[in-house]
Amino acid sequence: MKYSKFALTVLFIATFAFGLSAQEITSFQGSWGDEYYQDKKRLSWKEIDAIMTESTVAEMNWQKYKKQSLGGLIAGTANLGAGIWFIVEYNDDKVVTAPAIAFAGTAIISSIFFNAAKKNKKKAILEYNDALGSKTSYRLVPTSNENGFGLALKF
């Protein structure tokens, strides 16, 4: 009887301890950009931005992602302007060397920014998911004393 109560208590505590873990974030490419999910629940941009502040390393990478995305967007806008400049110069039968160089340069710069942003977003999500495993404030530890072997909650 004493053994079955102990086994049930340990089983209950273990079930409770392993059931408290937070949910991981996953990212999928959608039609209009990335979509973020926690299990089956879709997260808005504000929710994912707030969640990333829970881990300092994830927050740092997330902030880099946002800055590099903004840089890529600015360079992409400059690329659009250089493309329009190229078309106008070409239609007027003018020399298109400068617009072509500007168009190629801004395309390369924006792709560098967007590629770096994508890497930092991936790092931020992976760091957040990795930090979930170490966030519990207690764990079950095997222990032994004069009464025998067992499990102890370590805070």
PDB file of C-alpha atoms in Angstrom, residues 24 27 33 40 52 65 101 103 109 116 118 120 125 130 132-133:
ATOM      1  CA  GLU A  24       7.545  26.145 -29.279  1.00  0.00           C
ATOM      2  CA  SER A  27       7.371  29.735 -38.796  1.00  0.00           C
ATOM      3  CA  GLY A  33       4.981  36.765 -45.679  1.00  0.00           C
ATOM      4  CA  LYS A  40      -2.081  25.211 -33.892  1.00  0.00           C
ATOM      5  CA  MET A  52      10.611  37.197 -28.253  1.00  0.00           C
ATOM      6  CA  TYR A  65      16.201  40.761 -37.782  1.00  0.00           C
ATOM      7  CA  ILE A 101      25.028  49.967 -62.039  1.00  0.00           C
ATOM      8  CA  PHE A 103      20.029  48.898 -60.215  1.00  0.00           C
ATOM      9  CA  ILE A 109      22.655  45.255 -51.146  1.00  0.00           C
ATOM     10  CA  ALA A 116      21.085  38.333 -43.005  1.00  0.00           C
ATOM     11  CA  LYS A 118      16.364  35.703 -42.513  1.00  0.00           C
ATOM     12  CA  ASN A 120      18.725  36.245 -37.559  1.00  0.00           C
ATOM     13  CA  ILE A 125      13.138  31.420 -33.104  1.00  0.00           C
ATOM     14  CA  ASP A 130      15.901  26.213 -26.992  1.00  0.00           C
ATOM     15  CA  LEU A 132      12.047  26.780 -23.257  1.00  0.00           C
ATOM     16  CA  GLY A 133      13.773  23.604 -22.100  1.00  0.00           C
TER      17      GLY A 133
END
